[in-house]
mmCIF file of C-alpha atoms in Angstrom:
data_model
loop_
_atom_site.group_PDB
_atom_site.id
_atom_site.type_symbol
_atom_site.label_atom_id
_atom_site.label_comp_id
_atom_site.label_asym_id
_atom_site.label_seq_id
_atom_site.Cartn_x
_atom_site.Cartn_y
_atom_site.Cartn_z
ATOM 1 C CA MET K 1 -9.841 28.138 -39.993
ATOM 2 C CA THR K 2 -12.392 30.970 -39.850
ATOM 3 C CA GLN K 3 -10.891 34.316 -40.600
ATOM 4 C CA ALA K 4 -11.586 37.293 -38.317
ATOM 5 C CA PRO K 5 -13.755 40.035 -39.874
ATOM 6 C CA ALA K 6 -12.400 43.401 -40.751
ATOM 7 C CA SER K 7 -13.263 44.752 -37.388
ATOM 8 C CA GLY K 8 -10.626 42.455 -35.848
ATOM 9 C CA VAL K 9 -13.126 40.726 -33.653
ATOM 10 C CA ASP K 10 -13.177 36.965 -34.267
ATOM 11 C CA LYS K 11 -16.857 35.883 -34.339
ATOM 12 C CA SER K 12 -16.147 32.218 -34.868
ATOM 13 C CA PRO K 13 -17.332 29.674 -32.242
ATOM 14 C CA VAL K 14 -15.222 29.545 -29.133
ATOM 15 C CA PRO K 15 -13.811 26.055 -29.754
ATOM 16 C CA LEU K 16 -12.403 27.192 -33.139
ATOM 17 C CA ARG K 17 -10.896 30.280 -31.480
ATOM 18 C CA VAL K 18 -9.202 28.049 -28.969
ATOM 19 C CA VAL K 19 -7.823 25.745 -31.692
ATOM 20 C CA ALA K 20 -6.585 28.760 -33.711
ATOM 21 C CA ALA K 21 -4.854 30.296 -30.703
ATOM 22 C CA VAL K 22 -3.062 27.037 -29.874
ATOM 23 C CA GLN K 23 -1.956 26.660 -33.472
ATOM 24 C CA ARG K 24 -0.588 30.195 -33.446
ATOM 25 C CA ALA K 25 1.340 29.488 -30.206
ATOM 26 C CA LEU K 26 2.781 26.237 -31.559
ATOM 27 C CA GLY K 27 3.730 27.683 -34.902
ATOM 28 C CA GLY K 28 5.279 24.927 -37.020
ATOM 29 C CA SER K 29 5.358 22.274 -34.269
ATOM 30 C CA GLN K 30 4.741 18.752 -35.577
ATOM 31 C CA LEU K 31 1.353 17.205 -34.844
ATOM 32 C CA PRO K 32 0.007 15.421 -32.891
ATOM 33 C CA ALA K 33 0.926 17.636 -29.899
ATOM 34 C CA ALA K 34 0.820 15.745 -26.626
ATOM 35 C CA LEU K 35 -0.239 17.238 -23.293
ATOM 36 C CA HIS K 36 3.130 16.418 -21.763
ATOM 37 C CA GLN K 37 5.502 13.881 -23.162
ATOM 38 C CA PRO K 38 8.804 12.795 -21.477
ATOM 39 C CA GLU K 39 12.017 13.933 -23.051
ATOM 40 C CA PHE K 40 15.335 12.031 -23.039
ATOM 41 C CA ARG K 41 18.132 14.183 -24.542
ATOM 42 C CA GLY K 42 20.840 13.732 -21.911
ATOM 43 C CA ALA K 43 22.699 10.985 -20.076
ATOM 44 C CA GLU K 44 19.633 8.769 -19.609
ATOM 45 C CA TRP K 45 20.935 5.861 -21.705
ATOM 46 C CA THR K 46 24.398 6.117 -20.108
ATOM 47 C CA TYR K 47 23.172 6.102 -16.503
ATOM 48 C CA VAL K 48 20.582 3.364 -16.949
ATOM 49 C CA LYS K 49 23.100 1.155 -18.821
ATOM 50 C CA ASP K 50 25.471 1.625 -15.895
ATOM 51 C CA CYS K 51 22.840 0.184 -13.590
ATOM 52 C CA LEU K 52 22.331 -2.805 -15.945
ATOM 53 C CA ASP K 53 26.057 -3.307 -16.342
ATOM 54 C CA THR K 54 26.728 -3.354 -12.654
ATOM 55 C CA GLY K 55 23.615 -5.143 -11.588
ATOM 56 C CA TRP K 56 22.454 -2.410 -9.172
ATOM 57 C CA VAL K 57 18.861 -2.108 -10.364
ATOM 58 C CA SER K 58 16.799 -2.369 -7.220
ATOM 59 C CA SER K 59 16.201 -0.140 -4.170
ATOM 60 C CA VAL K 60 19.826 0.122 -3.118
ATOM 61 C CA GLY K 61 22.433 1.849 -5.240
ATOM 62 C CA ALA K 62 24.572 4.898 -5.816
ATOM 63 C CA TYR K 63 22.027 6.571 -8.066
ATOM 64 C CA VAL K 64 19.305 6.652 -5.375
ATOM 65 C CA ASP K 65 21.599 8.469 -2.990
ATOM 66 C CA ARG K 66 22.763 10.840 -5.742
ATOM 67 C CA PHE K 67 19.201 11.524 -6.882
ATOM 68 C CA GLU K 68 18.242 12.517 -3.378
ATOM 69 C CA ARG K 69 21.238 14.904 -2.996
ATOM 70 C CA GLU K 70 20.500 16.484 -6.350
ATOM 71 C CA LEU K 71 16.832 16.947 -5.424
ATOM 72 C CA GLU K 72 18.036 18.737 -2.293
ATOM 73 C CA ARG K 73 20.147 21.082 -4.385
ATOM 74 C CA ALA K 74 17.362 21.676 -6.912
ATOM 75 C CA SER K 75 14.728 22.394 -4.331
ATOM 76 C CA GLY K 76 16.758 24.126 -1.591
ATOM 77 C CA VAL K 77 15.071 21.783 0.928
ATOM 78 C CA ARG K 78 17.554 20.108 3.301
ATOM 79 C CA HIS K 79 16.400 16.537 3.024
ATOM 80 C CA ALA K 80 14.899 14.528 0.188
ATOM 81 C CA VAL K 81 13.883 10.782 0.518
ATOM 82 C CA ALA K 82 13.107 9.104 -2.745
ATOM 83 C CA ALA K 83 9.941 6.920 -2.920
ATOM 84 C CA SER K 84 8.421 4.610 -5.408
ATOM 85 C CA THR K 85 5.538 6.947 -6.406
ATOM 86 C CA GLY K 86 4.278 10.396 -5.659
ATOM 87 C CA THR K 87 1.268 8.792 -3.887
ATOM 88 C CA ALA K 88 3.610 6.772 -1.629
ATOM 89 C CA ALA K 89 5.436 9.986 -0.823
ATOM 90 C CA LEU K 90 2.171 11.679 0.111
ATOM 91 C CA HIS K 91 1.179 8.692 2.276
ATOM 92 C CA VAL K 92 4.414 8.870 4.206
ATOM 93 C CA CYS K 93 3.935 12.605 4.570
ATOM 94 C CA MET K 94 0.582 11.960 6.232
ATOM 95 C CA LEU K 95 2.089 9.426 8.635
ATOM 96 C CA LEU K 96 4.974 11.787 9.537
ATOM 97 C CA ALA K 97 2.476 14.623 10.116
ATOM 98 C CA GLY K 98 0.860 12.444 12.814
ATOM 99 C CA VAL K 99 -2.364 11.799 10.892
ATOM 100 C CA GLY K 100 -4.146 8.771 12.197
ATOM 101 C CA ARG K 101 -7.416 6.923 12.203
ATOM 102 C CA GLY K 102 -10.407 9.142 12.850
ATOM 103 C CA ASP K 103 -8.541 12.369 12.211
ATOM 104 C CA GLU K 104 -9.535 14.848 9.562
ATOM 105 C CA VAL K 105 -7.223 16.491 7.092
ATOM 106 C CA LEU K 106 -8.039 19.597 5.105
ATOM 107 C CA VAL K 107 -7.537 18.830 1.417
ATOM 108 C CA PRO K 108 -8.230 20.824 -1.738
ATOM 109 C CA ALA K 109 -11.405 19.770 -3.518
ATOM 110 C CA LEU K 110 -9.486 20.676 -6.624
ATOM 111 C CA THR K 111 -6.571 18.197 -6.699
ATOM 112 C CA PHE K 112 -5.618 14.804 -8.143
ATOM 113 C CA VAL K 113 -7.205 11.928 -6.316
ATOM 114 C CA ALA K 114 -3.911 10.747 -4.865
ATOM 115 C CA THR K 115 -3.995 13.636 -2.463
ATOM 116 C CA ALA K 116 -7.253 12.465 -0.848
ATOM 117 C CA ASN K 117 -6.288 8.815 -1.155
ATOM 118 C CA ALA K 118 -3.131 9.329 0.892
ATOM 119 C CA VAL K 119 -5.271 10.670 3.691
ATOM 120 C CA SER K 120 -7.558 7.687 3.455
ATOM 121 C CA TYR K 121 -4.681 5.209 3.692
ATOM 122 C CA THR K 122 -4.087 6.374 7.240
ATOM 123 C CA GLY K 123 -7.732 5.810 8.239
ATOM 124 C CA ALA K 124 -8.318 9.598 8.384
ATOM 125 C CA VAL K 125 -11.062 11.521 6.627
ATOM 126 C CA PRO K 126 -10.425 14.199 3.910
ATOM 127 C CA HIS K 127 -12.185 17.509 4.658
ATOM 128 C CA PHE K 128 -12.452 19.410 1.365
ATOM 129 C CA VAL K 129 -11.684 23.096 1.037
ATOM 130 C CA GLU K 130 -12.072 25.855 -1.506
ATOM 131 C CA ALA K 131 -9.870 26.871 -4.415
ATOM 132 C CA GLU K 132 -8.585 30.312 -5.352
ATOM 133 C CA ASP K 133 -9.381 31.578 -8.856
ATOM 134 C CA ARG K 134 -5.949 33.137 -9.279
ATOM 135 C CA THR K 135 -3.661 30.228 -8.359
ATOM 136 C CA LEU K 136 -6.055 27.241 -8.468
ATOM 137 C CA GLY K 137 -4.660 26.389 -4.970
ATOM 138 C CA VAL K 138 -6.286 26.542 -1.639
ATOM 139 C CA ASP K 139 -7.765 30.012 -0.986
ATOM 140 C CA PRO K 140 -6.420 31.168 2.421
ATOM 141 C CA GLU K 141 -9.214 33.672 3.016
ATOM 142 C CA ALA K 142 -11.966 31.172 2.291
ATOM 143 C CA LEU K 143 -10.127 28.641 4.441
ATOM 144 C CA GLU K 144 -10.024 31.087 7.331
ATOM 145 C CA ARG K 145 -13.744 31.778 7.082
ATOM 146 C CA HIS K 146 -14.538 28.025 6.906
ATOM 147 C CA LEU K 147 -12.435 27.227 9.977
ATOM 148 C CA GLN K 148 -14.058 30.014 11.954
ATOM 149 C CA ALA K 149 -17.359 28.461 11.203
ATOM 150 C CA ALA K 150 -16.549 24.814 11.406
ATOM 151 C CA ALA K 151 -13.648 24.370 13.804
ATOM 152 C CA ARG K 152 -12.262 25.393 17.175
ATOM 153 C CA VAL K 153 -8.796 25.098 18.888
ATOM 154 C CA GLU K 154 -8.738 23.528 22.323
ATOM 155 C CA ASP K 155 -5.444 23.020 24.219
ATOM 156 C CA GLY K 156 -3.487 23.507 21.001
ATOM 157 C CA VAL K 157 -5.526 20.982 18.981
ATOM 158 C CA CYS K 158 -7.879 21.938 16.109
ATOM 159 C CA ARG K 159 -11.185 20.123 16.241
ATOM 160 C CA ASN K 160 -14.275 19.926 14.024
ATOM 161 C CA ARG K 161 -17.121 21.735 15.950
ATOM 162 C CA GLU K 162 -19.769 19.250 14.716
ATOM 163 C CA THR K 163 -17.951 15.876 14.940
ATOM 164 C CA GLY K 164 -15.315 16.680 17.571
ATOM 165 C CA ALA K 165 -12.702 14.942 15.290
ATOM 166 C CA VAL K 166 -9.152 16.302 15.354
ATOM 167 C CA ILE K 167 -8.270 18.310 12.270
ATOM 168 C CA ARG K 168 -4.633 17.357 12.073
ATOM 169 C CA ALA K 169 -3.158 18.820 8.915
ATOM 170 C CA LEU K 170 -3.677 21.090 5.971
ATOM 171 C CA VAL K 171 -2.567 19.813 2.532
ATOM 172 C CA VAL K 172 -2.045 22.385 -0.225
ATOM 173 C CA THR K 173 -1.514 21.524 -3.885
ATOM 174 C CA HIS K 174 0.511 23.619 -6.390
ATOM 175 C CA VAL K 175 -1.897 22.935 -9.265
ATOM 176 C CA LEU K 176 -0.311 22.748 -12.772
ATOM 177 C CA GLY K 177 2.929 24.031 -11.241
ATOM 178 C CA LEU K 178 1.381 27.366 -10.181
ATOM 179 C CA PRO K 179 2.602 28.172 -6.663
ATOM 180 C CA CYS K 180 -0.234 28.694 -4.187
ATOM 181 C CA ASP K 181 -0.058 31.476 -1.573
ATOM 182 C CA LEU K 182 2.190 29.744 0.897
ATOM 183 C CA ASP K 183 2.765 32.717 3.166
ATOM 184 C CA ALA K 184 -0.937 33.233 3.804
ATOM 185 C CA LEU K 185 -1.664 29.472 4.063
ATOM 186 C CA ALA K 186 1.168 28.922 6.525
ATOM 187 C CA ALA K 187 -0.233 31.701 8.673
ATOM 188 C CA VAL K 188 -3.690 30.048 8.689
ATOM 189 C CA ALA K 189 -2.047 26.646 9.543
ATOM 190 C CA ASP K 190 -0.176 28.318 12.425
ATOM 191 C CA ARG K 191 -3.286 30.049 13.837
ATOM 192 C CA TRP K 192 -5.255 26.788 13.765
ATOM 193 C CA SER K 193 -2.545 24.411 15.005
ATOM 194 C CA LEU K 194 -2.394 22.505 11.706
ATOM 195 C CA VAL K 195 0.605 20.667 10.192
ATOM 196 C CA LEU K 196 1.181 22.159 6.695
ATOM 197 C CA VAL K 197 1.947 19.624 4.025
ATOM 198 C CA GLU K 198 2.653 20.650 0.391
ATOM 199 C CA ASP K 199 1.535 18.391 -2.389
ATOM 200 C CA ALA K 200 4.230 19.677 -4.821
ATOM 201 C CA ALA K 201 3.809 16.777 -7.255
ATOM 202 C CA GLU K 202 3.582 19.078 -10.211
ATOM 203 C CA ALA K 203 5.836 21.861 -9.029
ATOM 204 C CA LEU K 204 9.507 20.922 -9.173
ATOM 205 C CA GLY K 205 11.258 24.048 -10.221
ATOM 206 C CA SER K 206 8.486 26.488 -9.174
ATOM 207 C CA HIS K 207 9.320 29.331 -6.813
ATOM 208 C CA MET K 208 7.267 31.732 -4.666
ATOM 209 C CA ARG K 209 9.087 34.979 -3.668
ATOM 210 C CA GLY K 210 12.397 33.546 -4.719
ATOM 211 C CA VAL K 211 12.044 30.355 -2.604
ATOM 212 C CA HIS K 212 11.432 26.963 -4.162
ATOM 213 C CA VAL K 213 8.058 25.503 -3.194
ATOM 214 C CA GLY K 214 8.149 22.395 -0.956
ATOM 215 C CA GLY K 215 10.150 23.953 1.855
ATOM 216 C CA ARG K 216 7.467 25.988 3.621
ATOM 217 C CA GLY K 217 5.410 23.021 4.749
ATOM 218 C CA ARG K 218 6.727 20.606 7.475
ATOM 219 C CA LEU K 219 6.680 18.011 4.715
ATOM 220 C CA SER K 220 6.186 17.983 1.024
ATOM 221 C CA ALA K 221 5.787 15.411 -1.751
ATOM 222 C CA LEU K 222 7.065 15.340 -5.357
ATOM 223 C CA SER K 223 6.024 13.158 -8.250
ATOM 224 C CA PHE K 224 8.262 11.892 -11.056
ATOM 225 C CA ASN K 225 5.559 10.122 -13.072
ATOM 226 C CA GLY K 226 6.053 9.955 -16.869
ATOM 227 C CA ASN K 227 4.111 13.123 -17.377
ATOM 228 C CA LYS K 228 5.999 15.278 -14.955
ATOM 229 C CA ILE K 229 8.668 17.853 -15.756
ATOM 230 C CA VAL K 230 11.306 15.377 -14.502
ATOM 231 C CA THR K 231 10.476 11.678 -14.753
ATOM 232 C CA THR K 232 11.933 8.530 -13.232
ATOM 233 C CA GLY K 233 9.250 6.468 -15.032
ATOM 234 C CA GLY K 234 7.354 6.278 -11.801
ATOM 235 C CA GLY K 235 8.585 7.749 -8.491
ATOM 236 C CA GLY K 236 8.248 10.402 -5.955
ATOM 237 C CA ALA K 237 10.108 12.024 -3.041
ATOM 238 C CA ILE K 238 9.459 13.307 0.473
ATOM 239 C CA LEU K 239 11.014 16.735 1.224
ATOM 240 C CA THR K 240 11.553 18.159 4.701
ATOM 241 C CA ASN K 241 13.853 20.519 6.545
ATOM 242 C CA ASP K 242 13.555 18.460 9.718
ATOM 243 C CA PRO K 243 16.454 15.882 9.955
ATOM 244 C CA ALA K 244 14.537 13.647 12.392
ATOM 245 C CA LEU K 245 11.539 13.458 9.958
ATOM 246 C CA ALA K 246 13.968 12.617 7.059
ATOM 247 C CA VAL K 247 15.370 9.696 9.047
ATOM 248 C CA ARG K 248 11.894 8.510 9.857
ATOM 249 C CA ALA K 249 10.792 8.833 6.273
ATOM 250 C CA LYS K 250 13.611 6.630 5.032
ATOM 251 C CA HIS K 251 12.892 4.094 7.787
ATOM 252 C CA LEU K 252 9.210 3.917 6.834
ATOM 253 C CA THR K 253 9.955 3.590 3.091
ATOM 254 C CA THR K 254 12.434 0.713 3.611
ATOM 255 C CA THR K 255 10.081 -1.685 5.554
ATOM 256 C CA ALA K 256 11.446 -0.423 8.855
ATOM 257 C CA LYS K 257 14.472 -2.697 8.441
ATOM 258 C CA GLN K 258 17.195 -2.372 11.123
ATOM 259 C CA PRO K 259 20.685 -1.825 9.729
ATOM 260 C CA HIS K 260 22.602 -5.153 9.771
ATOM 261 C CA ALA K 261 24.999 -6.948 7.470
ATOM 262 C CA TRP K 262 22.676 -9.885 7.029
ATOM 263 C CA ALA K 263 19.800 -10.032 9.575
ATOM 264 C CA PHE K 264 16.241 -9.179 8.596
ATOM 265 C CA ASP K 265 15.043 -7.365 11.652
ATOM 266 C CA HIS K 266 12.093 -4.961 11.357
ATOM 267 C CA ASP K 267 10.722 -2.902 14.284
ATOM 268 C CA GLU K 268 7.302 -1.778 12.992
ATOM 269 C CA VAL K 269 4.821 -2.157 10.220
ATOM 270 C CA ALA K 270 6.219 -0.081 7.344
ATOM 271 C CA TYR K 271 6.279 0.069 3.585
ATOM 272 C CA ASN K 272 8.261 -1.119 0.617
ATOM 273 C CA TYR K 273 8.236 2.335 -0.878
ATOM 274 C CA ARG K 274 11.908 2.893 -1.866
ATOM 275 C CA LEU K 275 12.706 4.126 -5.367
ATOM 276 C CA PRO K 276 14.760 1.557 -7.370
ATOM 277 C CA ASN K 277 18.280 2.522 -8.483
ATOM 278 C CA LEU K 278 17.276 2.038 -12.142
ATOM 279 C CA ASN K 279 14.602 4.673 -11.866
ATOM 280 C CA ALA K 280 16.865 6.993 -9.854
ATOM 281 C CA ALA K 281 19.521 6.728 -12.622
ATOM 282 C CA LEU K 282 16.913 8.051 -15.114
ATOM 283 C CA GLY K 283 16.060 10.822 -12.643
ATOM 284 C CA CYS K 284 19.629 11.962 -12.201
ATOM 285 C CA ALA K 285 19.940 12.462 -15.937
ATOM 286 C CA GLN K 286 16.623 14.310 -16.054
ATOM 287 C CA LEU K 287 17.629 16.660 -13.189
ATOM 288 C CA GLU K 288 20.774 17.663 -15.103
ATOM 289 C CA ARG K 289 18.436 19.251 -17.656
ATOM 290 C CA LEU K 290 15.824 20.630 -15.323
ATOM 291 C CA GLU K 291 16.592 24.339 -15.862
ATOM 292 C CA ASP K 292 16.700 23.839 -19.674
ATOM 293 C CA MET K 293 13.330 22.161 -19.503
ATOM 294 C CA ILE K 294 11.843 24.912 -17.434
ATOM 295 C CA ALA K 295 13.257 27.611 -19.624
ATOM 296 C CA ARG K 296 11.758 26.138 -22.790
ATOM 297 C CA LYS K 297 8.368 25.486 -21.101
ATOM 298 C CA ARG K 298 8.256 29.069 -19.980
ATOM 299 C CA VAL K 299 8.883 30.211 -23.539
ATOM 300 C CA LEU K 300 5.932 28.093 -24.585
ATOM 301 C CA ALA K 301 3.817 29.519 -21.802
ATOM 302 C CA ALA K 302 4.563 33.017 -22.909
ATOM 303 C CA ARG K 303 3.543 32.098 -26.509
ATOM 304 C CA TYR K 304 0.196 30.780 -25.217
ATOM 305 C CA ILE K 305 -0.443 33.944 -23.178
ATOM 306 C CA ASP K 306 0.319 36.049 -26.233
ATOM 307 C CA ALA K 307 -1.809 33.923 -28.516
ATOM 308 C CA PHE K 308 -4.900 34.023 -26.214
ATOM 309 C CA ALA K 309 -4.534 37.696 -25.290
ATOM 310 C CA SER K 310 -7.028 38.860 -27.890
ATOM 311 C CA VAL K 311 -9.331 35.788 -27.826
ATOM 312 C CA GLU K 312 -12.732 36.779 -26.597
ATOM 313 C CA GLY K 313 -14.323 34.508 -24.013
ATOM 314 C CA VAL K 314 -11.047 33.023 -22.796
ATOM 315 C CA ARG K 315 -8.322 33.989 -20.373
ATOM 316 C CA SER K 316 -4.989 32.388 -19.767
ATOM 317 C CA LEU K 317 -3.850 30.959 -16.484
ATOM 318 C CA VAL K 318 -0.750 32.976 -15.454
ATOM 319 C CA GLU K 319 1.737 32.638 -12.674
ATOM 320 C CA PRO K 320 0.774 34.629 -9.525
ATOM 321 C CA ALA K 321 2.665 37.855 -8.812
ATOM 322 C CA GLY K 322 5.946 37.171 -7.025
ATOM 323 C CA SER K 323 6.157 33.654 -8.266
ATOM 324 C CA ARG K 324 8.109 31.747 -10.976
ATOM 325 C CA SER K 325 6.195 28.755 -12.221
ATOM 326 C CA ASN K 326 7.799 25.761 -13.860
ATOM 327 C CA ALA K 327 4.973 26.035 -16.457
ATOM 328 C CA TRP K 328 4.362 22.293 -16.169
ATOM 329 C CA LEU K 329 0.939 22.524 -17.775
ATOM 330 C CA ASN K 330 -0.548 25.597 -19.551
ATOM 331 C CA GLY K 331 -4.213 26.261 -19.188
ATOM 332 C CA ILE K 332 -7.051 28.535 -20.124
ATOM 333 C CA VAL K 333 -10.308 29.498 -18.380
ATOM 334 C CA LEU K 334 -13.450 29.753 -20.526
ATOM 335 C CA ASP K 335 -16.094 32.349 -19.722
ATOM 336 C CA ASP K 336 -18.831 29.858 -20.641
ATOM 337 C CA PRO K 337 -18.631 26.326 -19.090
ATOM 338 C CA ALA K 338 -20.732 24.965 -21.954
ATOM 339 C CA GLN K 339 -17.746 25.525 -24.250
ATOM 340 C CA ARG K 340 -15.381 23.215 -22.291
ATOM 341 C CA ASP K 341 -16.170 19.905 -23.853
ATOM 342 C CA PRO K 342 -16.637 21.258 -27.434
ATOM 343 C CA SER K 343 -13.235 22.909 -27.029
ATOM 344 C CA LEU K 344 -11.712 19.684 -25.921
ATOM 345 C CA GLU K 345 -13.261 17.944 -28.906
ATOM 346 C CA ALA K 346 -12.033 20.542 -31.338
ATOM 347 C CA LEU K 347 -8.510 20.314 -29.973
ATOM 348 C CA ALA K 348 -8.560 16.551 -30.344
ATOM 349 C CA ALA K 349 -9.884 16.801 -33.942
ATOM 350 C CA ALA K 350 -6.873 19.062 -34.717
ATOM 351 C CA GLY K 351 -4.363 16.664 -33.202
ATOM 352 C CA LEU K 352 -3.926 18.792 -30.137
ATOM 353 C CA THR K 353 -4.213 17.084 -26.710
ATOM 354 C CA GLY K 354 -6.239 19.039 -24.143
ATOM 355 C CA ARG K 355 -7.644 17.944 -20.866
ATOM 356 C CA PRO K 356 -10.063 19.264 -18.250
ATOM 357 C CA LEU K 357 -9.114 19.632 -14.577
ATOM 358 C CA TRP K 358 -9.748 16.651 -12.286
ATOM 359 C CA THR K 359 -13.257 15.768 -11.189
ATOM 360 C CA LEU K 360 -13.585 17.485 -7.817
ATOM 361 C CA MET K 361 -12.982 15.128 -4.914
ATOM 362 C CA HIS K 362 -16.408 15.551 -3.323
ATOM 363 C CA ARG K 363 -18.027 14.358 -6.547
ATOM 364 C CA LEU K 364 -16.241 10.981 -6.351
ATOM 365 C CA PRO K 365 -18.392 8.249 -4.852
ATOM 366 C CA MET K 366 -15.921 7.247 -2.089
ATOM 367 C CA TYR K 367 -15.635 10.869 -0.916
ATOM 368 C CA ALA K 368 -19.176 12.184 -1.423
ATOM 369 C CA SER K 369 -19.996 12.088 2.310
ATOM 370 C CA CYS K 370 -16.838 13.720 3.519
ATOM 371 C CA PRO K 371 -17.020 17.092 5.292
ATOM 372 C CA ARG K 372 -16.478 20.092 3.002
ATOM 373 C CA ALA K 373 -16.464 23.812 2.858
ATOM 374 C CA PRO K 374 -18.593 25.782 0.361
ATOM 375 C CA LEU K 375 -16.900 25.197 -3.047
ATOM 376 C CA PRO K 376 -18.275 27.634 -5.624
ATOM 377 C CA VAL K 377 -14.893 28.662 -7.052
ATOM 378 C CA ALA K 378 -13.577 25.085 -7.325
ATOM 379 C CA GLU K 379 -16.808 24.068 -9.017
ATOM 380 C CA ALA K 380 -16.538 26.971 -11.476
ATOM 381 C CA LEU K 381 -12.909 26.159 -12.300
ATOM 382 C CA GLU K 382 -13.702 22.460 -12.753
ATOM 383 C CA ALA K 383 -16.305 23.472 -15.323
ATOM 384 C CA ARG K 384 -14.257 26.011 -17.230
ATOM 385 C CA VAL K 385 -10.532 25.140 -17.307
ATOM 386 C CA VAL K 386 -8.883 23.417 -20.282
ATOM 387 C CA THR K 387 -5.214 22.407 -20.167
ATOM 388 C CA LEU K 388 -3.153 22.618 -23.370
ATOM 389 C CA PRO K 389 -0.277 20.714 -25.050
ATOM 390 C CA SER K 390 2.721 21.629 -22.862
ATOM 391 C CA SER K 391 5.570 19.323 -23.814
ATOM 392 C CA ALA K 392 8.900 21.192 -23.742
ATOM 393 C CA CYS K 393 9.727 20.160 -27.259
ATOM 394 C CA LEU K 394 6.856 22.273 -28.568
ATOM 395 C CA ALA K 395 8.943 25.390 -27.765
ATOM 396 C CA ASP K 396 11.738 24.234 -30.128
ATOM 397 C CA GLU K 397 9.982 25.247 -33.308
#
């Protein structure tokens, strides 16, 4: 590793500075260091074995109900409905928001592809909007400006001025677990008659102004993929404070089957989206350790912020004022976008897993022709952000 000169200013190439800072933050942690690996230190084996011993392994079982109740306690949202994946949960959120064929839905350009895909599943069109440099989430001021230019409200319905299509909903993503500005975004949604949906796939355990994310929108979606802070192997959940929407969500995720002791009666086209009991058992054990996971990940985040504080050409992503992030993934923003890929290569060579942000949605071939706002900030972030090894175990050293 190149030593800093006597002046204290490190003149080594940026990629080497990035590697050195990560190594300082991780201390004696064993390599290789994964981006985010699952951790099983609690009752996972016991609960999963109970499913195997009793034979309750599919989409009906006590652990599914228990997992939903524990999600409600963890999030502070009144109703949780477990689903087979986070994408399935987002799809159901779109349906419950009234999104249908020919509608448009405002979606961050800076998000995972599942957010846009869930809109497409309904026959609607994603309409991509700008990111905020501070939170990586949707920028409420840029969104307001775009709507003033591109939309109008008639008889309580928001419409695209150019196409006449109904703009039905606004989806906001809490990127890397950083809460976006929900108060401002909810105000924009209200002014423009939009249903607010939170893509909280990465944000279980994150709070904004003392309130857990996921409860400000009419509907929210969580993910429990293997790389999330709590995993069920694969899985998701729909969150809502509306009891009628919760009942409808459960109906849609269980093939719209009418309750009966033996008959197979279904009253509409619906989906086999229910989370299996086996996966829910894993999730129950994981949720028991959620606060411990968050505490350790926040320790790691603080170490990264300290390690990068004096690194020229780089700034750390930090939680917005008034928020408490779950620190799911830590990230840095490079001054020079030309240093992104060399930094990722240098990290990989050192046994440290780093990743860029997602390819922006409007750059993907199936979404290239979708309507969009000006996206200079999202494009700058795409080119300059690098995420860092963030497994909770890395804070144990």
